Amino acid sequence: MSQLNGPYVAIARNSSEGAHVHFGNEPRDSEAADIEDNDLFEGSTQLTDAMEVADSDTLYYGISLGTRRRMHKGRGFWVTVGLLVLVSVVGMFWLYFDGINWMQRSKKRNVILMISDGFGPASETMARNFFQQTNNLSIGYQSPLDEILVGSSRTRSSDSLVTDSAAGATAFSCRLKTYNGAISVTDDKTPCGTVLEAAKLQRGMATGLVVTSRITHATPGAFSAHTLSRNMEDLIAEYQIGNYSLGPVVDLMFGGGRCHFMPNTKPEASCRMDDRDLWADAEAAGFRTLSSRKEFDALDTADAKLLPLLGLMAPSHMDYEIDRDSKEQPSLAEMADKALRILDTSTKNKNAGFFLMIEGSRIDMAAHTNDPAAHLRDIIAYWDAVAVVRKYVDEHPDTVMVSVSDHETGGFSVAKQLTPEYPDYLWKPEVLKPVRHSIEYISSQLLGQPSGDSRETKYRFVRDTVFPDWMGIKDASHQEISGVAEEADSVRLRQLLSTAISDRAQIGWATHGHSAVDVNLYAYGKDAHVLRGNHENTDIGQFIIDSLGLDLGLITSKIKGERVVQQTTSIKEAWLGRRDIDAPEHYPHIH
């Protein structure tokens, strides 16, 4: 048979090639499919042979030759459709099981967690009432927090209905319940990976901690260390500069607590129990260090090479807002603003954003002392920080901020019954306005009076300075004055001062410790609506994990053998389990 032109070539049954049909030069398994006789044959003999093949093929397949040819021409279309369907199905399965997480991980995100330690719902009411009334604002005034209220958080720990700050912060950082006093360890006392560690190692994010307490305190410690007890602040400091298997994971730290980084060979500056110089170790590890307001102000937030940065501007806790000298220490809002600018610069040209924890630490400590004026002023300072963060979120839509308390402190009430008679329905915000110092400051000044001073000298000091000038009380009784002047015990003295202010303002306290009340939950920015409603505190940790696509289990597996016990003796917590309250008296040698 002669060679034919065109794409279809038929080989007759008696051909040496075995009576197969070819498409171009490619063999096919049909003997007659796709033959068009008017294109292929020129002679009757060839036509007869081809028709025989076609008839045989029709009998074999049950389909006519023309029909099979048209089906072959449409086969490419249906193969394409089939492939598209297969890809779509596989794609949907991938999106469902892993794709959404991958997309979340691939997007640049910033998460800012703000913690108002010890700040309960009644304290927000008190601060709002005070601010509205003393500034002659409308009754409908809303604070920067009121405007972004989304729900509430339950606060219990694994071993008590009343949590402490360590277990409360661990619920946020590790997304699990643990016992009171635990710093990012589980109930069985093994380390648990934190959202800060995972953000750094899994997402390559910049990380920061901004507090007004010691940086080694319970809340910042729970994001950056792993210890069996919150008292082990020397060990927490070691973690924070990277002395463990994960290395340095905190890029920026602002706050107080410098004494836990200084060797005890420098007794005027140290509260460590050993001679390790972690300040020098931090510098050797590449940290830029600063310890003064002047150095803080000099930081160039446009410098992308500032990190890692350790700025501790007080030996122990930073001062209460009511006592703070703005020339010596920055406010929480100023530290938050500078931290945001630095972290923004450091991540500007990167795919990863940052995780920042900001704590209004001393709201809690004022409530422990039942000090309404110090409590109030630190709440308002926290509002200022919230306003700074909200402005940043407005300018960066890839950012979410969450504000929540770890617990309520003081069992605070915005009313107090003073007599057995049925009480008046009122409280007096104006009583708090003229108070100029915290009870902590006043008590330290009173207890620091020269021991040789006569009772009369102390009485005049309390009558002429403490009550009228520092506390704004013009009607102090002889009994109140003499009681304060003669008291030598720190706890009883502070109670006398608290009662003098609180009774006049008609506000109440149920405890010097914490309470089990639910706390307010606030959120602003990307996906903030997810937190609407009432949540366990661990849900806040889960929200951060979901927002950033983190796997805390992987971090936990890497740190399971880390040291969780401080080698030296830890400083025991004193007054009502809170040595923080008496920090200036516990560390009288630190300047």
Tab-separated table of C-alpha atoms in Angstrom, residues 80-96:
chain	number	residue	atom	x	y	z
A	80	THR	CA	-8.571	18.552	29.981
A	81	VAL	CA	-11.836	18.850	31.907
A	82	GLY	CA	-10.950	15.794	33.963
A	83	LEU	CA	-7.557	17.179	34.865
A	84	LEU	CA	-9.082	20.490	35.939
A	85	VAL	CA	-11.602	18.701	38.154
A	86	LEU	CA	-8.827	16.606	39.711
A	87	VAL	CA	-6.690	19.669	40.422
A	88	SER	CA	-9.692	21.475	41.955
A	89	VAL	CA	-10.517	18.577	44.263
A	90	VAL	CA	-6.909	18.185	45.373
A	91	GLY	CA	-6.684	21.943	45.881
A	92	MET	CA	-9.795	22.014	48.051
A	93	PHE	CA	-8.472	19.210	50.220
A	94	TRP	CA	-5.133	21.030	50.587
A	95	LEU	CA	-6.829	24.268	51.542
A	96	TYR	CA	-8.985	22.507	54.097
